[in-house]
Rosetta silent file (secondary structure, phi, psi, omega in degrees, C-alpha in Angstrom):
SEQUENCE: MTAGDAKAPIYRDTRDLTPFGHARLRTPVRELADGVGGLIHGVLGGRDEALISVDGDVPRLKRLPGKAAKAVHGAIFTSREPERLITVGRAYPEWAGLCYIMAGLLAYKHGSYLRASELLQRGLSTRNDDDANQYASTYLTRVVTRVELAERIEVPVLFSEEAVFLALAHSLRETGHTEAALESLAALPPSLPSALARCALAHSLGRDKEVVIWTDGLLNSDDLSAALLLVRARSLRRLRAHSKAQETLKEVLRRRKTDLMLRNDALTDGALLVLENGRKSLNPLGWLRGRPAELETFEVIRKDVEERRLWEQDWKQLGGD
SCORE:     score description
SCORE:     0.000 S_00000001
   1 L     0.000  132.058  177.358   46.815   65.792   57.815 S_00000001
   2 L   -88.206  173.140 -175.522   45.422   64.357   61.023 S_00000001
   3 L   -64.637  -21.667 -176.311   41.834   64.583   62.173 S_00000001
   4 L  -102.075    9.760 -174.288   42.563   67.592   64.359 S_00000001
   5 L   -83.560  -17.293 -174.995   44.489   69.769   61.892 S_00000001
   6 L   -63.875  132.964  179.629   41.525   71.582   60.315 S_00000001
   7 L  -114.654   15.698 -177.169   41.425   75.274   61.194 S_00000001
   8 L  -149.333  167.713  178.419   38.243   76.127   59.317 S_00000001
   9 L   -55.985  148.389 -176.339   34.707   74.781   58.803 S_00000001
  10 L  -118.877   16.057 -175.427   34.524   71.358   57.142 S_00000001
  11 L  -106.820   -8.558 -175.884   30.892   71.323   55.968 S_00000001
  12 L   -81.640  107.935 -179.647   30.993   73.611   52.913 S_00000001
  13 L  -102.404  117.132 -176.765   30.719   71.395   49.818 S_00000001
  14 L   -95.447    3.211 -179.240   31.278   73.309   46.568 S_00000001
  15 L   -73.987  146.897  176.748   30.639   70.350   44.265 S_00000001
  16 L   -74.474  -37.498 -178.882   27.667   70.463   41.887 S_00000001
  17 L  -123.085  132.867  177.517   26.981   66.736   42.269 S_00000001
  18 L  -126.239  160.727 -178.503   27.510   64.694   45.415 S_00000001
  19 L   -83.192    7.232 -172.092   26.945   60.979   46.121 S_00000001
  20 E   -95.733  140.891  171.179   24.574   61.667   49.026 S_00000001
  21 L   -96.889 -168.125 -178.445   20.824   61.166   49.187 S_00000001
  22 L   -75.091  139.776 -179.639   18.351   62.617   51.674 S_00000001
  23 L   -67.774  149.422  175.827   19.040   61.963   55.338 S_00000001
  24 E  -124.179  133.767  177.811   16.803   59.622   57.309 S_00000001
  25 E  -104.810  119.120 -174.235   16.242   59.899   61.053 S_00000001
  26 L   -84.161  132.457  171.001   15.586   56.517   62.631 S_00000001
  27 L  -131.275  162.146  178.861   12.911   56.049   65.273 S_00000001
  28 H   -55.153  -37.434 -179.411   11.405   52.776   66.583 S_00000001
  29 H   -66.875  -44.168 -179.428    8.235   53.409   64.548 S_00000001
  30 H   -67.596  -35.666  177.383   10.150   54.014   61.324 S_00000001
  31 H   -63.713  -40.810  177.177   12.330   50.946   61.896 S_00000001
  32 H   -63.933  -43.123  179.221    9.194   48.824   62.270 S_00000001
  33 H   -63.772  -39.561  178.116    7.712   50.335   59.107 S_00000001
  34 H   -63.541  -39.391  179.076   10.933   49.671   57.190 S_00000001
  35 H   -64.769  -44.802  177.595   10.872   46.051   58.297 S_00000001
  36 H   -64.030  -41.705  179.133    7.290   45.536   57.190 S_00000001
  37 H   -62.003  -38.033  178.435    8.010   47.346   53.940 S_00000001
  38 H   -65.772  -39.047  177.708   10.961   45.075   53.252 S_00000001
  39 H   -64.477  -44.437  178.983    8.844   41.962   53.773 S_00000001
  40 H   -62.893  -42.352  179.494    6.138   43.240   51.427 S_00000001
  41 H   -59.976  -40.933  179.372    8.763   44.205   48.845 S_00000001
  42 H   -67.688  -41.297  179.111   10.193   40.696   48.978 S_00000001
  43 H   -62.225  -36.659 -178.291    6.776   39.050   48.646 S_00000001
  44 L   -80.709    4.086  174.844    6.013   41.176   45.578 S_00000001
  45 L    92.671   18.661  178.564    9.181   39.987   43.861 S_00000001
  46 L   -75.764 -177.458 -178.018   11.515   42.875   44.592 S_00000001
  47 L   -68.803  138.989 -179.487   15.279   42.632   45.071 S_00000001
  48 L   -58.387  132.073 -178.744   16.408   40.420   47.960 S_00000001
  49 L   -66.774  -20.052 -179.801   17.224   42.507   51.037 S_00000001
  50 L   -78.662  -15.981 -178.616   20.323   40.393   51.669 S_00000001
  51 L   -82.307  164.865  175.781   21.889   41.500   48.378 S_00000001
  52 L   -60.554  140.224 -176.701   23.886   44.664   47.826 S_00000001
  53 L   -78.505  141.226 -179.214   21.519   47.626   47.390 S_00000001
  54 E  -133.773  136.922  175.018   21.098   49.158   43.942 S_00000001
  55 L   -84.828   98.611 -176.357   19.303   52.320   42.875 S_00000001
  56 L    98.473 -152.891 -178.067   17.189   50.961   40.018 S_00000001
  57 L   -84.658  155.295  175.272   17.955   47.824   38.036 S_00000001
  58 L   -66.858  128.488 -179.190   21.207   45.886   38.151 S_00000001
  59 L   -65.626  140.613  178.606   23.354   47.065   35.221 S_00000001
  60 L   -83.874  138.726 -177.904   23.879   44.531   32.459 S_00000001
  61 L   -79.035  110.874 -178.670   27.446   43.592   31.681 S_00000001
  62 L  -113.752  -32.084 -179.427   28.142   44.715   28.111 S_00000001
  63 L  -108.291  177.873 -179.487   31.787   45.640   28.154 S_00000001
  64 L    48.404   63.466 -173.026   34.890   43.975   29.589 S_00000001
  65 L   -76.724   10.521 -178.290   33.737   40.467   28.578 S_00000001
  66 L   -65.563  164.602 -179.677   36.688   38.736   30.265 S_00000001
  67 H   -61.162  -40.334 -178.599   36.256   35.930   32.784 S_00000001
  68 H   -61.853  -46.254 -179.361   37.373   38.119   35.674 S_00000001
  69 H   -61.687  -42.966  179.640   34.812   40.819   34.899 S_00000001
  70 H   -63.954  -43.604 -179.072   32.005   38.270   34.585 S_00000001
  71 H   -64.888  -43.112 -179.297   32.954   36.527   37.820 S_00000001
  72 H   -67.924  -42.685 -179.565   33.244   39.793   39.772 S_00000001
  73 H   -60.010  -46.536  179.136   30.000   41.192   38.310 S_00000001
  74 H   -64.226  -39.825 -179.011   28.055   38.090   39.281 S_00000001
  75 H   -66.920  -39.378 -177.544   29.580   37.995   42.760 S_00000001
  76 H   -65.539  -45.247 -170.054   28.818   41.667   43.477 S_00000001
  77 H   -96.881   -5.434  179.091   25.172   41.637   42.474 S_00000001
  78 H  -124.762    0.913 -179.008   24.114   38.115   43.487 S_00000001
  79 L   -81.552  134.343  174.368   26.093   37.430   46.687 S_00000001
  80 L   -99.284  -12.914  178.743   24.170   37.229   49.954 S_00000001
  81 L  -137.388  154.725 -177.428   27.343   36.766   52.028 S_00000001
  82 H   -67.203  -19.130 -172.635   30.879   38.183   51.666 S_00000001
  83 H   -57.047  -41.112 -177.533   32.504   34.755   51.227 S_00000001
  84 H   -63.889  -41.534  178.178   31.826   34.521   47.499 S_00000001
  85 H   -64.857  -37.896  177.806   33.381   37.920   46.853 S_00000001
  86 H   -63.896  -41.905  179.465   36.419   36.957   48.921 S_00000001
  87 H   -63.171  -43.307  178.868   36.810   33.761   46.896 S_00000001
  88 H   -64.480  -39.357  178.620   36.590   35.644   43.591 S_00000001
  89 H   -62.172  -36.686  177.527   39.140   38.168   44.847 S_00000001
  90 H   -71.351  -32.706 -179.920   41.590   35.363   45.608 S_00000001
  91 H   -72.806  -30.137 -178.701   41.007   33.842   42.190 S_00000001
  92 L  -127.299   83.091 -174.727   41.686   37.157   40.428 S_00000001
  93 H   -56.405  -29.969 -179.898   44.298   39.050   42.504 S_00000001
  94 H   -70.179  -14.428  176.543   44.226   42.070   40.163 S_00000001
  95 H  -109.057    5.289 -170.839   40.571   42.558   41.169 S_00000001
  96 H   -62.946  -40.523 -179.246   41.048   41.656   44.823 S_00000001
  97 H   -58.727  -46.085  178.846   40.908   45.204   46.192 S_00000001
  98 H   -64.414  -40.856  179.670   37.520   45.864   44.611 S_00000001
  99 H   -63.413  -41.982  179.046   36.200   42.476   45.761 S_00000001
 100 H   -65.593  -38.686  179.103   37.262   43.083   49.366 S_00000001
 101 H   -64.496  -45.384 -179.557   35.647   46.539   49.357 S_00000001
 102 H   -67.483  -35.729  175.166   32.353   45.199   48.016 S_00000001
 103 H   -63.929  -37.983  177.517   32.500   42.326   50.510 S_00000001
 104 H   -65.894  -40.684  178.013   33.045   44.910   53.255 S_00000001
 105 H   -66.298  -36.174  177.134   30.062   46.977   52.129 S_00000001
 106 H   -67.874  -42.058  176.791   27.902   43.834   52.075 S_00000001
 107 H   -63.367  -38.305  178.392   29.057   42.896   55.588 S_00000001
 108 H   -62.678  -42.025  178.874   28.332   46.467   56.687 S_00000001
 109 H   -60.659  -35.435 -179.798   24.797   46.240   55.320 S_00000001
 110 L   -80.896   -3.171  179.591   24.259   43.075   57.378 S_00000001
 111 L    83.401   13.765  177.832   25.514   44.804   60.530 S_00000001
 112 L   -89.649   78.593 -167.901   28.726   42.743   60.790 S_00000001
 113 H   -70.049  -36.773  178.999   30.831   45.744   61.755 S_00000001
 114 H   -63.850  -47.298  179.349   34.001   43.957   62.842 S_00000001
 115 H   -66.153  -39.823  179.452   34.190   41.990   59.615 S_00000001
 116 H   -59.622  -44.240 -179.112   33.234   45.043   57.571 S_00000001
 117 H   -63.723  -39.171  179.389   36.073   47.085   59.058 S_00000001
 118 H   -66.487  -45.615 -177.556   38.586   44.334   58.328 S_00000001
 119 H   -68.480  -41.889 -179.510   37.433   43.821   54.728 S_00000001
 120 H   -65.274  -42.617  178.689   37.191   47.526   53.914 S_00000001
 121 H   -65.253  -37.696  178.159   40.666   48.234   55.288 S_00000001
 122 H   -68.157  -40.612  178.816   42.106   45.307   53.354 S_00000001
 123 H   -64.201  -38.734  179.706   40.371   46.438   50.173 S_00000001
 124 H   -69.612  -26.119 -179.116   41.675   49.991   50.544 S_00000001
 125 H   -91.735   -2.800 -179.433   45.221   48.732   51.014 S_00000001
 126 L  -107.111  126.491 -175.935   45.087   46.405   47.954 S_00000001
 127 L   -83.357  137.032  175.851   45.728   47.951   44.559 S_00000001
 128 L   -96.481  159.276  173.857   43.454   47.158   41.594 S_00000001
 129 L   -86.741  178.194 -174.408   44.491   47.065   37.981 S_00000001
 130 H   -64.279  -35.924  179.563   43.052   49.415   35.338 S_00000001
 131 H   -62.671  -41.382  179.428   40.339   46.976   34.220 S_00000001
 132 H   -65.571  -41.443  178.838   38.972   46.743   37.769 S_00000001
 133 H   -65.972  -39.678  178.570   38.948   50.528   38.168 S_00000001
 134 H   -65.680  -40.780  177.315   37.218   50.966   34.807 S_00000001
 135 H   -59.307  -47.004 -178.106   34.612   48.367   35.755 S_00000001
 136 H   -60.266  -43.795 -178.267   33.900   50.138   39.060 S_00000001
 137 H   -70.721  -19.518 -178.050   33.434   53.540   37.405 S_00000001
 138 H   -95.887  -40.441 -168.856   31.096   52.017   34.789 S_00000001
 139 H  -113.090   -8.919 -176.595   28.947   49.487   36.653 S_00000001
 140 L  -106.180    7.992 -176.048   28.962   50.407   40.331 S_00000001
 141 L   -67.911  -18.393  179.502   27.614   53.954   40.112 S_00000001
 142 L   -98.048   -2.720  177.226   24.130   52.775   41.165 S_00000001
 143 E   -68.905  132.108 -175.867   25.266   50.792   44.204 S_00000001
 144 E  -121.525  134.706  174.405   23.899   52.430   47.360 S_00000001
 145 E  -119.694  123.516  176.540   25.109   52.080   50.942 S_00000001
 146 E   -87.340  109.861 -171.769   22.947   53.401   53.761 S_00000001
 147 E  -106.657  138.196  173.527   25.497   54.757   56.239 S_00000001
 148 E   -87.554  115.044 -179.211   24.922   55.804   59.848 S_00000001
 149 E   -82.444  -40.764  178.846   26.646   59.168   60.307 S_00000001
 150 E  -150.371  174.628 -177.128   25.697   59.646   63.948 S_00000001
 151 L   -56.118  123.220  176.914   23.275   58.041   66.357 S_00000001
 152 L    73.545    5.340 -177.255   19.832   57.650   64.670 S_00000001
 153 E  -121.983  118.923 -178.545   20.895   59.549   61.527 S_00000001
 154 E  -121.306  157.653  175.681   21.474   57.713   58.248 S_00000001
 155 E  -146.598  134.118  175.313   22.127   58.820   54.687 S_00000001
 156 E   -77.128  134.318 -176.554   22.190   56.778   51.452 S_00000001
 157 E  -127.091  125.657  174.696   25.515   57.144   49.633 S_00000001
 158 E   -67.270  155.882 -177.455   26.248   56.087   46.062 S_00000001
 159 L   -54.794  121.471 -173.728   29.373   54.014   45.529 S_00000001
 160 L  -172.789  178.050  174.676   32.254   56.427   46.030 S_00000001
 161 H   -60.122  -40.848  179.999   35.144   57.292   48.296 S_00000001
 162 H   -62.213  -43.274 -179.254   32.651   58.765   50.766 S_00000001
 163 H   -59.542  -44.231 -176.620   30.565   55.585   50.880 S_00000001
 164 H   -68.654  -48.003 -175.079   33.579   53.427   51.670 S_00000001
 165 H   -74.165  -33.931  176.587   35.194   55.683   54.284 S_00000001
 166 H   -68.037  -39.940  176.278   31.945   56.602   56.043 S_00000001
 167 H   -65.304  -39.222  177.568   31.020   52.910   56.292 S_00000001
 168 H   -63.851  -43.805 -179.332   34.520   52.164   57.570 S_00000001
 169 H   -61.863  -43.678  179.442   34.301   54.949   60.163 S_00000001
 170 H   -65.391  -40.355  178.822   30.960   53.697   61.464 S_00000001
 171 H   -62.484  -42.969  177.929   32.262   50.118   61.608 S_00000001
 172 H   -65.022  -38.521  178.162   35.330   51.235   63.568 S_00000001
 173 H   -62.981  -42.915 -178.470   33.140   53.270   65.912 S_00000001
 174 H   -67.767  -24.754  179.987   30.892   50.281   66.592 S_00000001
 175 L   -97.194   11.334  174.015   33.923   48.119   67.419 S_00000001
 176 L    88.233    7.848 -179.209   35.353   50.649   69.878 S_00000001
 177 L  -102.150   65.938 -173.631   38.054   52.182   67.669 S_00000001
 178 H   -65.725  -41.471  179.915   36.775   55.755   67.856 S_00000001
 179 H   -62.048  -45.100  178.710   40.146   57.428   67.299 S_00000001
 180 H   -65.282  -35.264  178.363   40.807   55.343   64.177 S_00000001
 181 H   -62.233  -43.427  178.953   37.279   56.093   62.948 S_00000001
 182 H   -65.280  -41.820  179.727   37.929   59.829   63.168 S_00000001
 183 H   -63.280  -33.492 -176.839   41.274   59.497   61.415 S_00000001
 184 H   -67.896  -18.339 -177.936   39.690   57.547   58.547 S_00000001
 185 L   -97.102   -3.776 -171.269   37.501   60.536   57.646 S_00000001
 186 L   -63.288  -30.308 -174.433   40.243   63.178   57.611 S_00000001
 187 L   -92.007   -2.326 -178.712   40.912   62.982   53.858 S_00000001
 188 L   -70.869  148.550  176.444   37.292   63.193   52.673 S_00000001
 189 L   -66.640  156.069 -178.966   36.193   66.341   50.797 S_00000001
 190 L   -59.961  137.805  175.199   34.054   68.832   52.751 S_00000001
 191 L  -169.122  158.571  177.741   30.371   67.938   53.002 S_00000001
 192 H   -63.138  -45.163  179.948   27.594   67.996   55.577 S_00000001
 193 H   -60.911  -46.726 -179.882   27.445   64.189   55.957 S_00000001
 194 H   -67.589  -34.133  177.275   31.189   63.781   56.501 S_00000001
 195 H   -64.259  -41.992  178.484   31.207   66.826   58.804 S_00000001
 196 H   -63.013  -44.322  179.106   28.434   65.317   60.923 S_00000001
 197 H   -62.312  -44.719 -178.997   30.273   62.007   61.168 S_00000001
 198 H   -65.702  -44.026 -177.174   33.568   63.714   62.084 S_00000001
 199 H   -69.256  -36.593  177.173   32.046   66.073   64.632 S_00000001
 200 H   -62.941  -40.748  177.936   30.035   63.315   66.314 S_00000001
 201 H   -68.468  -44.530 -179.568   33.233   61.282   66.704 S_00000001
 202 H   -62.287  -39.782  178.510   35.281   64.285   67.870 S_00000001
 203 H   -62.820  -41.588  179.602   32.613   65.178   70.442 S_00000001
 204 H   -66.389  -23.775  177.642   32.647   61.630   71.822 S_00000001
 205 L   -90.720    0.054  179.535   36.429   61.936   72.183 S_00000001
 206 L    81.960   14.680  179.653   36.127   65.246   74.036 S_00000001
 207 L   -89.909   63.019 -172.477   37.590   67.351   71.200 S_00000001
 208 H   -70.227  -34.281  179.027   35.026   70.088   71.643 S_00000001
 209 H   -62.902  -38.840  177.988   37.199   72.977   70.468 S_00000001
 210 H   -65.588  -40.536  177.856   37.684   71.255   67.124 S_00000001
 211 H   -59.271  -43.504 -179.584   33.939   70.711   66.789 S_00000001
 212 H   -63.671  -41.960  178.245   33.333   74.426   67.365 S_00000001
 213 H   -64.882  -45.324 -176.050   35.940   75.383   64.743 S_00000001
 214 H   -66.434  -24.289 -175.919   34.626   72.890   62.196 S_00000001
 215 L  -108.606   12.149 -177.245   31.022   74.118   62.524 S_00000001
 216 L   -60.514  130.388  176.704   31.642   77.873   62.659 S_00000001
 217 L    83.063    2.711 -177.130   29.025   79.863   60.720 S_00000001
 218 L   -70.345  137.994  176.202   26.703   76.892   60.105 S_00000001
 219 L  -117.744  158.414 -177.989   22.981   77.638   59.591 S_00000001
 220 L   -83.474   93.136  179.607   19.994   75.305   59.768 S_00000001
 221 L  -104.456  -18.854  177.807   19.200   74.649   56.106 S_00000001
 222 L  -161.118 -178.020 -175.466   18.149   70.975   56.406 S_00000001
 223 H   -67.753  -32.053  177.246   18.008   68.127   58.905 S_00000001
 224 H   -64.398  -44.263  179.080   21.684   67.239   58.479 S_00000001
 225 H   -67.534  -34.377  176.835   22.762   70.767   59.343 S_00000001
 226 H   -64.174  -41.900  177.755   20.324   70.780   62.278 S_00000001
 227 H   -64.091  -38.090  178.526   21.870   67.556   63.600 S_00000001
 228 H   -68.456  -36.401  176.671   25.338   69.052   63.209 S_00000001
 229 H   -64.450  -34.455  176.889   24.233   72.183   65.072 S_00000001
 230 H   -63.561  -41.522  176.551   23.098   69.990   67.961 S_00000001
 231 H   -62.639  -41.951  178.537   26.589   68.491   68.185 S_00000001
 232 H   -61.010  -44.742 -179.260   28.032   72.012   68.122 S_00000001
 233 H   -61.559  -39.318 -179.446   25.698   73.143   70.906 S_00000001
 234 H   -69.034  -35.426  175.916   26.689   70.212   73.108 S_00000001
 235 H   -68.371  -40.974  177.019   30.374   70.948   72.608 S_00000001
 236 H   -62.018  -41.066  179.165   29.802   74.627   73.438 S_00000001
 237 H   -63.716  -40.408  179.446   27.906   73.632   76.564 S_00000001
 238 H   -68.823  -26.683  175.552   30.754   71.359   77.656 S_00000001
 239 L   -84.300    1.923  179.932   33.143   74.273   77.083 S_00000001
 240 L    66.169   24.747  171.945   30.819   76.368   79.315 S_00000001
 241 L   -92.184   70.844 -169.648   30.021   78.768   76.456 S_00000001
 242 H   -67.246  -37.657 -179.076   26.380   78.725   77.482 S_00000001
 243 H   -65.863  -41.720  177.878   25.229   81.843   75.629 S_00000001
 244 H   -68.394  -36.088  177.064   26.656   80.584   72.314 S_00000001
 245 H   -63.181  -40.784  178.781   25.185   77.161   72.957 S_00000001
 246 H   -65.494  -39.187  176.621   21.772   78.758   73.488 S_00000001
 247 H   -62.526  -39.898  179.411   22.107   80.707   70.233 S_00000001
 248 H   -64.882  -41.751  177.962   22.964   77.490   68.400 S_00000001
 249 H   -66.243  -34.782  175.731   19.897   75.721   69.807 S_00000001
 250 H   -63.578  -35.275  177.830   17.718   78.643   68.724 S_00000001
 251 H   -67.102  -35.535  176.109   19.061   78.177   65.186 S_00000001
 252 H   -62.588  -40.656 -176.593   18.005   74.504   65.306 S_00000001
 253 H   -83.070  -11.841 -176.476   14.475   75.560   66.297 S_00000001
 254 H   -63.503  -43.669 -176.731   14.297   78.457   63.828 S_00000001
 255 L   -82.181  118.551 -173.595   13.441   76.342   60.788 S_00000001
 256 L   -66.985  -27.420 -177.318    9.899   75.026   61.212 S_00000001
 257 L   -84.802    3.933  176.288   10.404   72.031   58.921 S_00000001
 258 L   -59.623  137.453 -178.075   13.191   70.637   61.083 S_00000001
 259 L   -53.033  140.792 -175.468   12.447   67.029   61.997 S_00000001
 260 H   -58.979  -36.605  179.131   10.462   66.682   65.226 S_00000001
 261 H   -61.209  -42.265  179.034   13.105   64.405   66.753 S_00000001
 262 H   -69.144  -38.168  177.675   15.785   67.057   66.278 S_00000001
 263 H   -63.586  -41.279  178.389   13.507   69.797   67.625 S_00000001
 264 H   -64.528  -39.805  177.066   12.806   67.694   70.718 S_00000001
 265 H   -62.118  -40.076  179.698   16.545   67.132   71.202 S_00000001
 266 H   -65.624  -40.271  178.322   17.119   70.888   70.936 S_00000001
 267 H   -65.741  -39.573  177.889   14.403   71.592   73.531 S_00000001
 268 H   -64.052  -45.341  178.934   15.897   68.978   75.866 S_00000001
 269 H   -64.336  -35.724  176.770   19.385   70.431   75.494 S_00000001
 270 H   -64.659  -38.797  177.989   17.938   73.904   76.099 S_00000001
 271 H   -65.130  -38.044  177.269   16.320   72.698   79.316 S_00000001
 272 H   -64.971  -37.067  176.099   19.659   71.276   80.474 S_00000001
 273 H   -63.254  -41.901  179.178   21.273   74.655   79.802 S_00000001
 274 H   -62.752  -40.746  179.024   18.594   76.354   81.896 S_00000001
 275 H   -63.631  -40.594  179.498   19.215   73.910   84.733 S_00000001
 276 H   -68.383  -36.089  179.508   22.935   74.590   84.645 S_00000001
 277 H   -87.159  -15.953 -172.833   22.396   78.341   84.573 S_00000001
 278 H   -61.529  -36.758 -177.590   19.382   78.254   86.885 S_00000001
 279 H   -60.978  -39.476  179.807   21.333   78.173   90.132 S_00000001
 280 H   -76.928  -36.815 -175.906   22.994   81.443   89.308 S_00000001
 281 H   -74.978  -30.566 -178.766   19.921   83.084   87.816 S_00000001
 282 H   -71.404  -42.309 -179.158   17.572   82.185   90.706 S_00000001
 283 L  -154.011   80.801 -172.767   19.769   83.637   93.452 S_00000001
 284 H   -53.462  -46.245 -175.225   23.162   84.788   92.151 S_00000001
 285 H   -65.678  -45.216 -178.125   24.616   85.861   95.501 S_00000001
 286 H   -66.354  -43.302 -176.482   23.565   82.762   97.375 S_00000001
 287 H   -75.128  -29.590  176.349   24.587   80.284   94.706 S_00000001
 288 H   -66.576  -37.310  178.395   27.899   82.001   94.050 S_00000001
 289 H   -74.520  -34.146  177.442   28.733   81.659   97.732 S_00000001
 290 L    91.595  151.572 -177.880   27.410   78.099   97.803 S_00000001
 291 H   -64.781  -33.797  179.376   25.348   76.200  100.315 S_00000001
 292 H   -55.880  -35.013  178.996   28.285   75.135  102.513 S_00000001
 293 H   -66.325  -38.969  179.575   28.768   78.794  103.495 S_00000001
 294 H   -64.284  -43.775  179.729   25.104   79.080  104.531 S_00000001
 295 H   -65.232  -38.381  179.141   25.363   75.975  106.692 S_00000001
 296 H   -64.010  -42.430  178.187   28.587   77.211  108.218 S_00000001
 297 H   -60.978  -41.802  179.862   26.973   80.552  109.102 S_00000001
 298 H   -62.796  -40.561  178.772   24.071   78.722  110.726 S_00000001
 299 H   -64.682  -38.538  178.734   26.455   76.646  112.819 S_00000001
 300 H   -63.298  -44.472  179.493   28.278   79.787  113.999 S_00000001
 301 H   -61.766  -45.759 -178.770   25.009   81.434  115.100 S_00000001
 302 H   -62.248  -37.356  179.262   23.901   78.312  116.949 S_00000001
 303 H   -66.783  -39.640  178.707   27.271   78.137  118.723 S_00000001
 304 H   -62.908  -42.832  179.631   27.020   81.777  119.851 S_00000001
 305 H   -62.341  -43.611 -179.187   23.572   81.193  121.346 S_00000001
 306 H   -63.714  -41.185  179.090   24.778   78.149  123.221 S_00000001
 307 H   -66.005  -38.199  178.931   27.781   79.991  124.632 S_00000001
 308 H   -67.141  -38.312  178.692   25.618   82.886  125.806 S_00000001
 309 H   -62.719  -42.944  178.559   23.228   80.476  127.562 S_00000001
 310 H   -65.361  -37.635  179.755   26.156   78.845  129.396 S_00000001
 311 H   -65.229  -43.738  179.808   27.541   82.271  130.330 S_00000001
 312 H   -64.014  -37.122  179.228   24.171   83.402  131.728 S_00000001
 313 H   -64.677  -43.054  178.307   23.916   80.148  133.720 S_00000001
 314 H   -65.897  -36.622 -179.057   27.366   80.680  135.216 S_00000001
 315 H   -65.465  -41.627  178.968   26.558   84.294  136.027 S_00000001
 316 H   -65.832  -38.057  178.682   23.438   83.340  137.959 S_00000001
 317 H   -65.270  -27.688  177.858   25.364   80.749  139.965 S_00000001
 318 L   -83.324   -0.722  177.742   27.811   83.497  140.954 S_00000001
 319 L    89.451   18.073  177.720   24.894   85.552  142.264 S_00000001
 320 L   -75.101  162.757  179.423   24.666   87.959  139.394 S_00000001
 321 L   -70.310    0.000    0.000   21.413   89.722  138.494 S_00000001
């Protein structure tokens, strides 16, 4: 299935447990606070910000006591750069796929999007053996990747298929491969985070009809759904479905606890809709005809007056009254 094959909404997640945490909306003030918080955390002896993120303590290796497991475990949780994980993957080819994926997630955390996309794609195309898969399902469940779904909107994702593909999609988007980024998300199960990422990419590619289909029936239940409704409204506006776009923006503003940034975006988009509709609403007849017609009419009147003046001048010269 390609990214454009869906004929129904893609945001309804029926799973009881998902790997997603609460969405975060980035602003300059919050970014500054996060930076200060990270410095304080480091001074107080917390986990190094350069390391892979973990929810809680690093799990202790109790099972799979082989050399490969020990080497991979140490590389995952103590590496500050992807190189060590790449080296371990080459030393233990049966674990190489997992090592490349973790190296890609570490590069993604550091903002090295080109390298992250290369490592993640290589890891996904390299098969692991059963020991590596068992290790991942046992010891990596607390690994967290903070993924940017759309501009200014992030969500923490536990180690999973979603974490890997959403990070890959964002990395591809940042390196200019928007079409490939959209395709990489096509196989993910329905969820609000993946729907937001897909719709934001589809909107940037001009696939507005698909965005409208994928978001049909969506209500504002949280900030992620509000952000997705904003994408829907912008696609509707570009399709010139202004009344539906206005209804969608009203749904964003309906929930009072919607983040202020999203509410401001909805008000701005609403003002743009008013401006686009304003020409017709202020003077429908005049604006439907357009200003060139008014100027043309004025030129015709001015020409008639001039011709009559010349005619009267000629008449007087002929001795007329």
